[in-house]
Coordinates of C-alpha atoms in Angstrom, one line a residue:
M1 CA 23.8 23.1 16.2
N2 CA 22.6 20.1 18.5
D3 CA 19.1 20.9 17.5
V4 CA 19.5 20.4 14.4
L5 CA 21.0 17.3 15.0
I6 CA 18.0 16.2 16.7
V7 CA 16.1 16.9 13.8
L8 CA 17.6 15.3 11.3
A9 CA 18.0 11.9 13.7
L10 CA 14.2 11.8 13.9
A11 CA 13.6 12.7 10.4
L12 CA 15.7 9.5 9.8
V13 CA 14.0 7.4 11.9
A14 CA 10.4 8.6 10.6
A15 CA 11.7 7.7 7.5
A16 CA 13.3 4.4 8.2
A17 CA 9.7 3.4 10.1
T18 CA 7.5 4.5 7.0
A19 CA 10.2 2.7 4.8
A20 CA 9.4 -0.9 7.4
V21 CA 5.9 -0.1 7.2
L22 CA 5.2 -0.2 3.5
A23 CA 7.7 -3.5 2.6
R24 CA 6.0 -5.9 1.9
D25 CA 8.8 -8.8 1.4
P26 CA 9.6 -10.4 4.7
V27 CA 13.5 -10.4 3.8
R28 CA 12.9 -6.3 2.8
Q29 CA 11.4 -5.6 5.9
S30 CA 14.1 -7.5 8.1
T31 CA 16.8 -5.4 6.3
V32 CA 14.2 -2.0 6.4
L33 CA 13.8 -3.2 10.2
A34 CA 17.8 -3.1 10.8
L35 CA 18.2 0.3 9.2
L36 CA 15.5 1.4 11.6
G37 CA 17.4 -0.2 14.5
L38 CA 20.5 1.9 13.2
A39 CA 18.7 4.9 12.8
L40 CA 17.2 4.8 16.5
A41 CA 20.9 4.3 17.9
L42 CA 21.8 7.5 16.0
L43 CA 19.1 9.0 17.9
F44 CA 19.8 7.8 21.4
A45 CA 23.7 8.7 20.5
V46 CA 22.7 12.4 19.7
L47 CA 20.1 12.6 22.8
Q48 CA 23.2 11.5 24.8
A49 CA 22.2 7.9 25.7
P50 CA 24.8 6.0 25.2
D51 CA 24.0 2.6 27.0
V52 CA 20.4 2.9 25.7
A53 CA 22.2 3.2 22.0
L54 CA 24.4 0.7 22.5
S55 CA 21.9 -1.7 23.7
Q56 CA 19.4 -0.6 20.6
L57 CA 22.3 -1.9 18.1
A58 CA 22.9 -4.7 19.6
V59 CA 18.7 -5.7 19.8
G60 CA 17.0 -3.9 17.5
S61 CA 19.7 -3.9 14.6
V62 CA 21.1 -7.1 14.6
L63 CA 19.1 -9.6 17.2
T64 CA 16.1 -8.6 15.8
P65 CA 16.3 -8.6 11.9
L66 CA 18.4 -11.8 12.2
M67 CA 15.5 -13.7 14.0
M68 CA 13.4 -12.4 11.4
L69 CA 15.5 -13.6 8.7
L70 CA 15.7 -17.3 10.5
S71 CA 11.8 -17.5 10.9
V72 CA 11.2 -17.0 6.9
R73 CA 13.8 -19.1 6.5
K74 CA 12.3 -21.7 8.0
V75 CA 8.6 -21.0 7.2
R76 CA 9.5 -21.2 3.6
R77 CA 11.9 -24.4 3.8
K78 CA 8.5 -26.0 5.8
G79 CA 6.3 -25.0 3.2
R80 CA 8.4 -26.6 0.1
A81 CA 9.1 -29.6 2.2
D82 CA 5.2 -29.5 2.7
G83 CA 4.2 -28.9 -1.2
R84 CA 6.6 -31.7 -2.2
E85 CA 4.8 -34.3 0.1
R86 CA 1.5 -32.8 -0.9
D87 CA 2.6 -33.8 -5.0
T88 CA 4.1 -37.1 -3.8
G89 CA 1.4 -38.3 -1.7
S90 CA -1.5 -37.2 -3.8
A91 CA -0.2 -39.2 -7.1
G92 CA -1.4 -42.7 -5.6
E93 CA -4.8 -41.4 -4.3
T94 CA -7.8 -41.4 -6.2
G95 CA -9.5 -38.5 -4.1
S96 CA -12.9 -39.3 -4.1
A97 CA -14.5 -39.8 -0.7
G98 CA -16.3 -43.1 -1.4
E99 CA -12.4 -45.2 -1.7
T100 CA -11.3 -43.9 1.6
G101 CA -13.6 -44.9 3.6
S102 CA -15.9 -42.2 4.3
A103 CA -16.8 -38.6 2.9
G104 CA -14.9 -37.1 7.1
E105 CA -11.8 -39.0 6.1
G106 CA -11.5 -37.5 2.6
E107 CA -12.2 -33.9 3.2
R108 CA -9.1 -34.0 6.3
R109 CA -7.0 -35.2 3.4

């Protein structure tokens, strides 16, 4: 019976890891990563390593996906803010290199 549980837990880990690799959206990746952490915690519990299972629950299932979600949120907010700055900043510029003083300055903008 114990061998069957180990094989099932390993299959669950393999399926969750494959899903994490195949996910393209960062939000979906973090969700699948949390499920992978739960599957690994289950595997560690089946293998009679409760201390490792608890650590995996805390770090792999909660903290890592949370940090990933917060990072994605911050990057998306910064991208939107930069996009708004470009939209408002480009309205007053003519875009030609001769008016900015030199070609190098125009290229940097």
